[in-house]
PDB file of C-alpha atoms and ligand atoms in Angstrom:
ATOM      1  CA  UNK H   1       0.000   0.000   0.000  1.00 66.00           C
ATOM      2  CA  UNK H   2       1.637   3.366  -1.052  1.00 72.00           C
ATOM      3  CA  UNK H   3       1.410   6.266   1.579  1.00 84.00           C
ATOM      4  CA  UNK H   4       1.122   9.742  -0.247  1.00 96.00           C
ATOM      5  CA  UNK H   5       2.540  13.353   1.754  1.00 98.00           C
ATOM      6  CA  UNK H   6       0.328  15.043   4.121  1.00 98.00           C
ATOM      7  CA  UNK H   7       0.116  18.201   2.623  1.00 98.00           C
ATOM      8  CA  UNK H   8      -3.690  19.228   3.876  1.00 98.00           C
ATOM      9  CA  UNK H   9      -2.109  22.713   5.363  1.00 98.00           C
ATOM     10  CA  UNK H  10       0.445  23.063   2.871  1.00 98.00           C
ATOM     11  CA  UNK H  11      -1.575  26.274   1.822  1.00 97.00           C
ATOM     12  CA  UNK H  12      -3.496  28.976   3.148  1.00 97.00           C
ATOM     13  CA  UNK H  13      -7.048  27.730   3.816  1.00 97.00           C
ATOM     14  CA  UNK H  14      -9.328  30.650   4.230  1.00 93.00           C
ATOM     15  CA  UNK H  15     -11.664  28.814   6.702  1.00 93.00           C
ATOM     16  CA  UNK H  16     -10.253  26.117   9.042  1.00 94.00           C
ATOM     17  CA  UNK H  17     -12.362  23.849  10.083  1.00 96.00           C
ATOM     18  CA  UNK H  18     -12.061  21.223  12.952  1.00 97.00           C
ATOM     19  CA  UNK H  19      -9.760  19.072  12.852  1.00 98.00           C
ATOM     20  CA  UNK H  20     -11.961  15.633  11.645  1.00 98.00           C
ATOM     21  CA  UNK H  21     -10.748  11.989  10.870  1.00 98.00           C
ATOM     22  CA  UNK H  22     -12.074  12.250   7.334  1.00 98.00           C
ATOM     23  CA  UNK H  23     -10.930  10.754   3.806  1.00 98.00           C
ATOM     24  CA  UNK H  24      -8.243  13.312   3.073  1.00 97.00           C
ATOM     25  CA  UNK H  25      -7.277  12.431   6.271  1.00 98.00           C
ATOM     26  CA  UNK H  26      -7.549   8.849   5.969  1.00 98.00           C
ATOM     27  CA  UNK H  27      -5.043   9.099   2.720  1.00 98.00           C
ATOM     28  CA  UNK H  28      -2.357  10.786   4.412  1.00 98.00           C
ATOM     29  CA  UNK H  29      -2.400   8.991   8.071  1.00 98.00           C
ATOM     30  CA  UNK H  30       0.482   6.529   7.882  1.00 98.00           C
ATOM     31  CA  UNK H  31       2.974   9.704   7.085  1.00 98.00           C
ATOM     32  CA  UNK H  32       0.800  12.217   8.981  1.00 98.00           C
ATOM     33  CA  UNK H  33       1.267  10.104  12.194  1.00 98.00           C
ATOM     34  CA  UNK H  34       4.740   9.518  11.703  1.00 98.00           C
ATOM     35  CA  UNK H  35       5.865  12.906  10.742  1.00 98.00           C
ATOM     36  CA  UNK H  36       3.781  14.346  13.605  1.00 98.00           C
ATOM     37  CA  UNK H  37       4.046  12.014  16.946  1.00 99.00           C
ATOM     38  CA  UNK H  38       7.697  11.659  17.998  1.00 98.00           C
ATOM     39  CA  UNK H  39       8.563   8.058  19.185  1.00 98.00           C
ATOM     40  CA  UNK H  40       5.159   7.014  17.035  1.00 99.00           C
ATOM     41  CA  UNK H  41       6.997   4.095  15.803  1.00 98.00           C
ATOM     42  CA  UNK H  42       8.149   2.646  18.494  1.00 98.00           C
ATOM     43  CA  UNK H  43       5.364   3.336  20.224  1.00 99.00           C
ATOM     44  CA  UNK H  44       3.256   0.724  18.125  1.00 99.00           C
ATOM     45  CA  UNK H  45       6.935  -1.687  17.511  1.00 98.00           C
ATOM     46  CA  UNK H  46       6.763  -2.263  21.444  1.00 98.00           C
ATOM     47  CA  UNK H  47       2.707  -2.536  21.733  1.00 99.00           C
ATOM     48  CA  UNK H  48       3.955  -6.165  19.879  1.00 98.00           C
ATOM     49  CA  UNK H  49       6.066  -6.609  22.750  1.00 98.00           C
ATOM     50  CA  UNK H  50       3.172  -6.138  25.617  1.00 98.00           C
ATOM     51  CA  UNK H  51       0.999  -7.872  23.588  1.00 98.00           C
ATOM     52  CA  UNK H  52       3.168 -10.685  23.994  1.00 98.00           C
ATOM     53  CA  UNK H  53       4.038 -10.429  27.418  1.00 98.00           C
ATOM     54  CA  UNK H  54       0.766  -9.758  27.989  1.00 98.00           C
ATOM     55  CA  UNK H  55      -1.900 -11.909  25.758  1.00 99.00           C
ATOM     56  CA  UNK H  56      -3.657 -14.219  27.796  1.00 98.00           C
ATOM     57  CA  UNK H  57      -5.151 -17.317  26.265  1.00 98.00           C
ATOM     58  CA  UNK H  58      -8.575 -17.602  25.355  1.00 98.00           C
ATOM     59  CA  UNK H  59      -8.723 -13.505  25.541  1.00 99.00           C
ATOM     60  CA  UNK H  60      -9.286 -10.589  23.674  1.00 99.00           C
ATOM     61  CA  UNK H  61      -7.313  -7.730  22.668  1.00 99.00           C
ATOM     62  CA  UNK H  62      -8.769  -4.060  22.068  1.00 99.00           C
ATOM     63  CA  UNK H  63      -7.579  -1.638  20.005  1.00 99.00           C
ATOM     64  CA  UNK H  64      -9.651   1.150  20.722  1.00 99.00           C
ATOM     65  CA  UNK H  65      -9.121   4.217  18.196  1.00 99.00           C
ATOM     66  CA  UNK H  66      -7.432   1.936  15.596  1.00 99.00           C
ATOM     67  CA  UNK H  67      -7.149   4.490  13.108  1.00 99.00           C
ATOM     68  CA  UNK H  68      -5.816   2.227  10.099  1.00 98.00           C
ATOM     69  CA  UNK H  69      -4.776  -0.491  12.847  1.00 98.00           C
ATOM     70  CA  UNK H  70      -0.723  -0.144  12.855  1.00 98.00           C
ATOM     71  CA  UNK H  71      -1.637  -1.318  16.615  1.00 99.00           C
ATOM     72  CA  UNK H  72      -3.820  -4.093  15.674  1.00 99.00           C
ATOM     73  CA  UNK H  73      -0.690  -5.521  13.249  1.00 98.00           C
ATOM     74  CA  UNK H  74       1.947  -5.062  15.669  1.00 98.00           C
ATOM     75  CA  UNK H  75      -0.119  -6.861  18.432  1.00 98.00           C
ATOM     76  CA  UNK H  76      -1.200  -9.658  16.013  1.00 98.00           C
ATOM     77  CA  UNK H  77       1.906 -10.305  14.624  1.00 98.00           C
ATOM     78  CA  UNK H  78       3.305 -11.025  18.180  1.00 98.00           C
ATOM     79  CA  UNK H  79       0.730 -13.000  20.212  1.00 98.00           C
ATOM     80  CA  UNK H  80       2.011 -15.793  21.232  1.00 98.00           C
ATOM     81  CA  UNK H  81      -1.331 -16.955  23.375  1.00 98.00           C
ATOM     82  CA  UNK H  82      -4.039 -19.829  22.278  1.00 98.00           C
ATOM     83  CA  UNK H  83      -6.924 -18.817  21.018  1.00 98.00           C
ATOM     84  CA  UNK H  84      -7.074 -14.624  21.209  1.00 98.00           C
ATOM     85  CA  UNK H  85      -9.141 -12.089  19.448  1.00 98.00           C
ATOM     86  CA  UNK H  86      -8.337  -8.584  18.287  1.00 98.00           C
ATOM     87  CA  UNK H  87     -11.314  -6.090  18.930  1.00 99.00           C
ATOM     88  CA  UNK H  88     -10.287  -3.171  16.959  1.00 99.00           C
ATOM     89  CA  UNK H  89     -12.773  -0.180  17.082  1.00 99.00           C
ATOM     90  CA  UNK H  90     -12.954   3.763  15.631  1.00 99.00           C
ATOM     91  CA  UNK H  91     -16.175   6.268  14.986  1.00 98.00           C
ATOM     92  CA  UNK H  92     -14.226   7.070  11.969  1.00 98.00           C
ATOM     93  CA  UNK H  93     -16.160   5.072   8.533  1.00 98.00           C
ATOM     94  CA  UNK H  94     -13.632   6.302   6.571  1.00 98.00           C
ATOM     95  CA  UNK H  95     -10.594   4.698   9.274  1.00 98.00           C
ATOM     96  CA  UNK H  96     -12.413   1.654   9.404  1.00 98.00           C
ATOM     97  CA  UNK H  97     -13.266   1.325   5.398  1.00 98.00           C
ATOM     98  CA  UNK H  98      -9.487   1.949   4.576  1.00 98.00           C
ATOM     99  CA  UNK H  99      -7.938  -0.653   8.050  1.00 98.00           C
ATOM    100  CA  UNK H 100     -10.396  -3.059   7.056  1.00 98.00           C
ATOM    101  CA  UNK H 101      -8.072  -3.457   3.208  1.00 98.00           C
ATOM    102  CA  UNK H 102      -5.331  -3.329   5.641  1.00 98.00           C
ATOM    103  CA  UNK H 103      -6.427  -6.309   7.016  1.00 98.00           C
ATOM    104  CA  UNK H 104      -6.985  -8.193   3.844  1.00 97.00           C
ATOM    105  CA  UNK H 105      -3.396  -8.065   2.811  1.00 98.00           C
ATOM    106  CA  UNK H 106      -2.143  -8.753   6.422  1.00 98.00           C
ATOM    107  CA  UNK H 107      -1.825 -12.707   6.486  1.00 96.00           C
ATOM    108  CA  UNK H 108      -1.834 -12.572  10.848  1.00 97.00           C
ATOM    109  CA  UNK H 109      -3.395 -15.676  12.058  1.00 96.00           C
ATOM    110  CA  UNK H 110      -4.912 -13.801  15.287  1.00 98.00           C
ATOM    111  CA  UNK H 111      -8.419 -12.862  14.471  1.00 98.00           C
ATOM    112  CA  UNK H 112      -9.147  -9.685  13.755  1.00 98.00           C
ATOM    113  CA  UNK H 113     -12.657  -8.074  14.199  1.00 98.00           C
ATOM    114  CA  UNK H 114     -13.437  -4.881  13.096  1.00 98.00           C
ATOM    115  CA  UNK H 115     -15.771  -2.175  14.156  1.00 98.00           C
ATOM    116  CA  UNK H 116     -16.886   0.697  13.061  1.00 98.00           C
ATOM    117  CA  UNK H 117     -18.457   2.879  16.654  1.00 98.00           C
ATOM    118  CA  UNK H 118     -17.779   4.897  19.484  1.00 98.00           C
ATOM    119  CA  UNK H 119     -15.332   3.105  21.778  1.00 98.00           C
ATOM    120  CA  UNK H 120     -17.720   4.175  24.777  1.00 98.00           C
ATOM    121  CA  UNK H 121     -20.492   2.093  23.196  1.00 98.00           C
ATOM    122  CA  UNK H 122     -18.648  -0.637  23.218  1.00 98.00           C
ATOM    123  CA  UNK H 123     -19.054  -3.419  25.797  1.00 96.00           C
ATOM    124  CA  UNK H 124     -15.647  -4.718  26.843  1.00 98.00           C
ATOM    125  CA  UNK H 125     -15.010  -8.183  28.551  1.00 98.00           C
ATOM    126  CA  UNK H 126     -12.565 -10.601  29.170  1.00 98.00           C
ATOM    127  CA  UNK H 127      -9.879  -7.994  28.285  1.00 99.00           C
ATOM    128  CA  UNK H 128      -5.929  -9.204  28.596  1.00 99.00           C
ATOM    129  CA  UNK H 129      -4.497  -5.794  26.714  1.00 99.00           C
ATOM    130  CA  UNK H 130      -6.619  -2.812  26.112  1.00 99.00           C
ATOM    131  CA  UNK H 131      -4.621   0.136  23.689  1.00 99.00           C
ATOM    132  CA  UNK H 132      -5.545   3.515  23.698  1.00 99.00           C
ATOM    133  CA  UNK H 133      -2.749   4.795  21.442  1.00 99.00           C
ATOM    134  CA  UNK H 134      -3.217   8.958  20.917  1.00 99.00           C
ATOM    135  CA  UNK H 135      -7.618   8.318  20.905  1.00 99.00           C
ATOM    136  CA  UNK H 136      -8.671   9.443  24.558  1.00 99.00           C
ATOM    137  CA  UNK H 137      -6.619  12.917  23.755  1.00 99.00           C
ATOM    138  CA  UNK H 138      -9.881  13.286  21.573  1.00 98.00           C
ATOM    139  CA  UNK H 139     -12.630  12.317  23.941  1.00 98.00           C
ATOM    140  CA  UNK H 140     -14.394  15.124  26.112  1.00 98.00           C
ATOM    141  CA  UNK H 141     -12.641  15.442  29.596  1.00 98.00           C
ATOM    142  CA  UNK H 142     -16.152  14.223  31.268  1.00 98.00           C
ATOM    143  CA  UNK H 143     -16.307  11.205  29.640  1.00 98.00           C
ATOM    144  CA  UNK H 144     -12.936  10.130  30.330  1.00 99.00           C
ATOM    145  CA  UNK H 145     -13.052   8.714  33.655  1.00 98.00           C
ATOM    146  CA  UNK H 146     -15.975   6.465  32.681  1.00 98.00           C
ATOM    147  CA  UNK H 147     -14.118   5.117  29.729  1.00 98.00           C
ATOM    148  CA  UNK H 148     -11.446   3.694  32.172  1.00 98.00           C
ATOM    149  CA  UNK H 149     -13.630   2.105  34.445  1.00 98.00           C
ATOM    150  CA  UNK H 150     -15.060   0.591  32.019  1.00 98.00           C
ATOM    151  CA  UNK H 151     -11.857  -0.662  30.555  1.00 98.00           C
ATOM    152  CA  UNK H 152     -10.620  -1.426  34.320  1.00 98.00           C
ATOM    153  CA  UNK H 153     -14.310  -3.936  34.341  1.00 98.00           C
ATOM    154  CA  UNK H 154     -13.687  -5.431  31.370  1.00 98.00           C
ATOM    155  CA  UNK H 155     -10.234  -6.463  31.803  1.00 98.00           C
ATOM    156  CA  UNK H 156      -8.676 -10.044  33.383  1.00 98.00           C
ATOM    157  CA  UNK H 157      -6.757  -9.928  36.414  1.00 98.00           C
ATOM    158  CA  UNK H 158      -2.668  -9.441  35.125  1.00 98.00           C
ATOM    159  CA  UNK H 159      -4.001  -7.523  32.050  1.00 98.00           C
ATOM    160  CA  UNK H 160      -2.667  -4.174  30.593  1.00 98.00           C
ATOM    161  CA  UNK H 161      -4.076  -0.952  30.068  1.00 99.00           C
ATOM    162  CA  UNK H 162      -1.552   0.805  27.553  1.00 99.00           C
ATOM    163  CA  UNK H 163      -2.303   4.500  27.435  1.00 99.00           C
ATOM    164  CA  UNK H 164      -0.273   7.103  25.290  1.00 99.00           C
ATOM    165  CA  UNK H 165      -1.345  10.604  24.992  1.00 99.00           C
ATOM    166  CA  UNK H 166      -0.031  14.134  24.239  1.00 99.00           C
ATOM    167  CA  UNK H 167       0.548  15.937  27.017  1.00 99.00           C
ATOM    168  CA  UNK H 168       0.297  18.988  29.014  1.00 99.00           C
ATOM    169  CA  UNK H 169       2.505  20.279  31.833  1.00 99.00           C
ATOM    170  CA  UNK H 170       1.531  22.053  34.913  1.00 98.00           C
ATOM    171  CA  UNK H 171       4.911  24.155  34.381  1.00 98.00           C
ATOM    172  CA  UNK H 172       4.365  27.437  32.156  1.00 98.00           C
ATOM    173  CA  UNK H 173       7.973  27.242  30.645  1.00 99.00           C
ATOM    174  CA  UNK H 174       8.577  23.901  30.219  1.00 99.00           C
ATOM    175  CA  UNK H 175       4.729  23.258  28.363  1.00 99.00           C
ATOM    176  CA  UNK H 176       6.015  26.314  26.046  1.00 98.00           C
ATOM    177  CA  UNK H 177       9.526  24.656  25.953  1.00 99.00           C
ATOM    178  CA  UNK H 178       7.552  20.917  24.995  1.00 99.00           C
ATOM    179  CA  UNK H 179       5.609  22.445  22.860  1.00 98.00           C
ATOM    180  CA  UNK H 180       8.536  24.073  20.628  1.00 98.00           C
ATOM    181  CA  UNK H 181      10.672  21.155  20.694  1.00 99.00           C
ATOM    182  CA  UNK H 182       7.798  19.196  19.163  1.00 99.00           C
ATOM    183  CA  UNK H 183       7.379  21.807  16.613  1.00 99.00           C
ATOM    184  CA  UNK H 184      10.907  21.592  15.793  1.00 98.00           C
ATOM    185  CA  UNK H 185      10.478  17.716  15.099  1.00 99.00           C
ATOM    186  CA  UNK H 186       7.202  18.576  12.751  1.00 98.00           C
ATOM    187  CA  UNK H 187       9.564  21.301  11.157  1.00 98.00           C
ATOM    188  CA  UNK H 188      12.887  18.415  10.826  1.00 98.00           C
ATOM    189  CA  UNK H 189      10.160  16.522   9.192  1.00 98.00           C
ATOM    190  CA  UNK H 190       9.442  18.791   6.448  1.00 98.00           C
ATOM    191  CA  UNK H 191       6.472  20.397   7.665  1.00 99.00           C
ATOM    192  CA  UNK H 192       6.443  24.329   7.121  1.00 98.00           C
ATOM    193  CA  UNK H 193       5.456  27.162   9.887  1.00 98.00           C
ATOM    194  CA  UNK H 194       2.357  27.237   8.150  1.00 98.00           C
ATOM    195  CA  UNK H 195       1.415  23.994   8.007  1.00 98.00           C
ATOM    196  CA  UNK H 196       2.053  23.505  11.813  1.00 98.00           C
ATOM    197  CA  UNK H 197       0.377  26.452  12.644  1.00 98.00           C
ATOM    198  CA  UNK H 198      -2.796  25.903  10.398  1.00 98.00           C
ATOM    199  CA  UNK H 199      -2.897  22.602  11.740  1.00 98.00           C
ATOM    200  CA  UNK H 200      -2.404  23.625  15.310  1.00 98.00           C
ATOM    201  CA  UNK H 201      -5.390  26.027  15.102  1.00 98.00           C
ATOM    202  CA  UNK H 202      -7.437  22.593  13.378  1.00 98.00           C
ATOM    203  CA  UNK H 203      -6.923  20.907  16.316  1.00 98.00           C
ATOM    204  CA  UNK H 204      -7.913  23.587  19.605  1.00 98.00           C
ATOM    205  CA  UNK H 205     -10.310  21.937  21.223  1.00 97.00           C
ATOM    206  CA  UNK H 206     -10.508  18.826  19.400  1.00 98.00           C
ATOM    207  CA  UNK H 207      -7.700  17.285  20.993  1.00 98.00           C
ATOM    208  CA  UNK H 208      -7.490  18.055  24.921  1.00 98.00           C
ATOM    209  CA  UNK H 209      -3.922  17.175  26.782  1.00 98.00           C
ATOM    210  CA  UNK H 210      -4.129  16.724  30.148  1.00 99.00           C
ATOM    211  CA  UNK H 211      -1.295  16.501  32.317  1.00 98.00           C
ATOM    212  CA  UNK H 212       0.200  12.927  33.439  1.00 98.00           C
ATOM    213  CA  UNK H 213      -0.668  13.595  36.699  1.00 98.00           C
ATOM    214  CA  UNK H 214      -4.263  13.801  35.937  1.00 98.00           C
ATOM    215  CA  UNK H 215      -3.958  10.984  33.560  1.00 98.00           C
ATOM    216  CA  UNK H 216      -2.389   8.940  36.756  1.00 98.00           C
ATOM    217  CA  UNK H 217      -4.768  10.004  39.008  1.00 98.00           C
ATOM    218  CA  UNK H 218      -7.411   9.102  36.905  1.00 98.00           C
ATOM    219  CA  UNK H 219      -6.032   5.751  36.174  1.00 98.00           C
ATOM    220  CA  UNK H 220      -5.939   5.014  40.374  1.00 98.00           C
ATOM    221  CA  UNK H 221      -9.538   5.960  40.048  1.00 98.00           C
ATOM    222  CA  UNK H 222     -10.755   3.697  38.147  1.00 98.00           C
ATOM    223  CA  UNK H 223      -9.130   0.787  40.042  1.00 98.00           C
ATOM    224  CA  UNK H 224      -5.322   0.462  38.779  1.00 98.00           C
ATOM    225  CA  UNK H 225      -3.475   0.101  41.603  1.00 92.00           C
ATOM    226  CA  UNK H 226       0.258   0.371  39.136  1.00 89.00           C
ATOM    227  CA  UNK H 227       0.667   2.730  36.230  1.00 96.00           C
ATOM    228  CA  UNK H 228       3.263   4.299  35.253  1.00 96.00           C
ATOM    229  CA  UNK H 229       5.362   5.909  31.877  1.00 98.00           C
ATOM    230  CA  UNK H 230       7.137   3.786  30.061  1.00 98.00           C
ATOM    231  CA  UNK H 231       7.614   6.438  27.454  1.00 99.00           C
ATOM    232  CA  UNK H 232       7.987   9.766  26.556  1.00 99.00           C
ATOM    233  CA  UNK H 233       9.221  11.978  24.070  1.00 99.00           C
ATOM    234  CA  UNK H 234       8.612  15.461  24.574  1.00 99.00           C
ATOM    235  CA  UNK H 235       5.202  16.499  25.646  1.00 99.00           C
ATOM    236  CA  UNK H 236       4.150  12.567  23.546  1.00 99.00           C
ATOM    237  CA  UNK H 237       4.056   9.544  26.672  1.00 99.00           C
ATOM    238  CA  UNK H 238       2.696   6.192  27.072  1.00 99.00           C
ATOM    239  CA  UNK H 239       1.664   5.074  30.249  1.00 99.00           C
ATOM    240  CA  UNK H 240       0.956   1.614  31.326  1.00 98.00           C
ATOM    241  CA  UNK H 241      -1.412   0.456  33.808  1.00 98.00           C
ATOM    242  CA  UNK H 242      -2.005  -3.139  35.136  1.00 98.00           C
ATOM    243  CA  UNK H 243      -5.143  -4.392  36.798  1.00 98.00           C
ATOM    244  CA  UNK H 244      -3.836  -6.157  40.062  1.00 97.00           C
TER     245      UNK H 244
HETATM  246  N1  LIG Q   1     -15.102   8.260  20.530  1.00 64.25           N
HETATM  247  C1  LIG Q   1     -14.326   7.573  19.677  1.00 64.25           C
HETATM  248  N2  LIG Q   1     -14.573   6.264  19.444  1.00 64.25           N
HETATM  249  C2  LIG Q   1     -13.796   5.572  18.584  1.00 64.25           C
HETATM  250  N3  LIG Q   1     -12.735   6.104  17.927  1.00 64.25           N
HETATM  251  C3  LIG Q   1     -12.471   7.397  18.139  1.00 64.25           C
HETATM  252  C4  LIG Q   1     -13.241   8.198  19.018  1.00 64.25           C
HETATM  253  N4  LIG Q   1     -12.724   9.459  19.021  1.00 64.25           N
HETATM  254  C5  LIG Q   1     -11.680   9.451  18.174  1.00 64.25           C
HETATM  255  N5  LIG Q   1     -11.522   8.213  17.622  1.00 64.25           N
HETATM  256  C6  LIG Q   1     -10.495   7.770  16.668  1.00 64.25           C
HETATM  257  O1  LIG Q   1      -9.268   7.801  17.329  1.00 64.25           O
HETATM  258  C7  LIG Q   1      -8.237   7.854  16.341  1.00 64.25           C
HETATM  259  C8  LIG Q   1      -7.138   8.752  16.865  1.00 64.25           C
HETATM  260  S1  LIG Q   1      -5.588   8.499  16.033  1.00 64.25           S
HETATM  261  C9  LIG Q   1      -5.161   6.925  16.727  1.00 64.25           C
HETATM  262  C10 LIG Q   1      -3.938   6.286  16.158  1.00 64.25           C
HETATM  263  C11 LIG Q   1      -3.970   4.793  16.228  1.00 64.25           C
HETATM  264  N6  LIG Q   1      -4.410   4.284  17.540  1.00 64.25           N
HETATM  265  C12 LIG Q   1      -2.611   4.229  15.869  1.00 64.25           C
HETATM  266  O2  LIG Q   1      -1.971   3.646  16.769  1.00 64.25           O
HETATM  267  O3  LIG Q   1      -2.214   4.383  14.707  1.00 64.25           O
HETATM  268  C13 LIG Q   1      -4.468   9.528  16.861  1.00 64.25           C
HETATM  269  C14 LIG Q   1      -4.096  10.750  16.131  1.00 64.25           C
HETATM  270  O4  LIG Q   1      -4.451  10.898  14.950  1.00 64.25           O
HETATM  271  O5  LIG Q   1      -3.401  11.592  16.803  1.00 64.25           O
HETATM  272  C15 LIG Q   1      -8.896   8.320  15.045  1.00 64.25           C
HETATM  273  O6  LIG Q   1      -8.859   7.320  14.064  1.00 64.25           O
HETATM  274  C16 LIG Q   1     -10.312   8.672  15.462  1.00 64.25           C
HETATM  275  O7  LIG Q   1     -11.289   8.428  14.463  1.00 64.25           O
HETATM  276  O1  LIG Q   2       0.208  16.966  14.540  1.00 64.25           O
HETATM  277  C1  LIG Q   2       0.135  17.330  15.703  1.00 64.25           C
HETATM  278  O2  LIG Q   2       0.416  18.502  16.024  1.00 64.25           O
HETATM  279  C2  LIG Q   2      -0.252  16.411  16.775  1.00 64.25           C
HETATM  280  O3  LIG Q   2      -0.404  16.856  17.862  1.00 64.25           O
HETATM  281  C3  LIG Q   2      -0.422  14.952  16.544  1.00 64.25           C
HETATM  282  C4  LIG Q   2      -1.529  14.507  15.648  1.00 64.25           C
HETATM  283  C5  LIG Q   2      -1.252  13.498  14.733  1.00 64.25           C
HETATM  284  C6  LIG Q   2      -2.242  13.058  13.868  1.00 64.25           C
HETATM  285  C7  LIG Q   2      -3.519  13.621  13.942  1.00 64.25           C
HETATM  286  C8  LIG Q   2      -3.801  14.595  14.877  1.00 64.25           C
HETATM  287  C9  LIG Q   2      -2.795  15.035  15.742  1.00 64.25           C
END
């Protein structure tokens, strides 16, 4: 599958609209996401690797904001476990429509099942590794907490929550300071002042950072006793939390 240049801000656009997970979007994602989210591919390289440690037999796995499912294929390429089942889910028709071809020329043997809804209508159960990778940065803050316990419910005893986010920082200079640094990295990546400006404008108030403290503290809400970071690159982390 080729991946064509995000160039949706390349030039001026008179009215900017909301940032939305549409079909220009859709076409761009692989190199958006990469150009855009420092660490992004290692990120989903070492989901595979918590997905293996983690898989438990006769389980299912949820990717929950799949996008075009680069978490989905790094899980399913290394789960070890008997007799698991990928749940991957997104709101987005065009996401799904374009992950679901992705899935016809991936030759995985872990079965993958695809679905097209809002991750907070979806009923989650015998969880062994739940992945939000960059979604709940898009959800409203009130319906956050809900989404965890729900996720908290739904999962086995020894299972993972892996959480990554962009994030905020209670510190004035050093959120300024993350914030430039990642614009740097769009800018090393060939995106121009305007693009990452047009873009950043796209995106106020569509997706919400919160600060990892509030991401912790929400996580020991909803019942995880352990989470932590196990990455970070700038103001980009993943957290992961275990049910006990
Ligand atoms: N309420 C919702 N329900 C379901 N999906 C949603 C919802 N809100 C947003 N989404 C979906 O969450 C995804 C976020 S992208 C995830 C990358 C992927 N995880 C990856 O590992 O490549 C991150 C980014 O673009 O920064 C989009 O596909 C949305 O349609
Ligand atoms: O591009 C950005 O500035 C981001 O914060 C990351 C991102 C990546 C893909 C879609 C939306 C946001």
């Amino acid at each position: 599958m080729t991946h064509p240049k995000d160039d949706i801000y390349a030039t001026p656009l008179p009215e900017l609209s909301r940032f939305r997970f549409d079909h220009t979007v859709v076409n761009v994602f692989p190199d958006m996401i990469k150009r855009s989210v420092p660490g992004y591919t290692t990120i989903i390289s070492m989901i595979g690797d918590l997905a293996e440690r983690y898989a438990q037999a006769d389980s299912t796995c949820y990717d929950l904001g799949c996008s075009l499912g680069a978490a989905t294929l790094a899980m399913r390429h290394r789960i070890r476990a008997a007799n698991c089942t990928i749940v991957a889910v997104d709101n987005s028709q065009a996401m799904i429509e374009r992950a679901q071809q992705v899935m016809q020329a991936d030759s995985g043997e872990v079965p993958v099942r695809l679905l097209c809804n809002d991750l907070q209508a979806v009923d989650l159960q015998n969880a062994s590794v739940v992945v939000l990778n960059f979604t709940l940065q898009f959800i409203a803050l009130a319906e956050r907490q809900a989404i965890l316990e729900k996720i908290y419910r739904g999962l086995r005893p020894g299972g993972v929550l892996i959480l990554s986010e962009k994030v905020a920082f209670e510190d004035a200079p050093h959120h300024e300071l993350m914030i430039e640094l990642h614009h740097n990295f769009k800018r090393t990546n060939g995106y121009s002042d305007l693009e990452i400006a047009q873009k950043r404008t796209a995106l106020e108030n569509v997706l919400i950072p919160e600060t990892l403290e509030a991401h912790r503290k929400r996580l020991k809400a909803a019942g995880f006793a352990s989470s932590d970071v196990w990455f970070q690159c700038f103001n980009f982390a993943s957290l992961i939390a275990i049910k006990a």
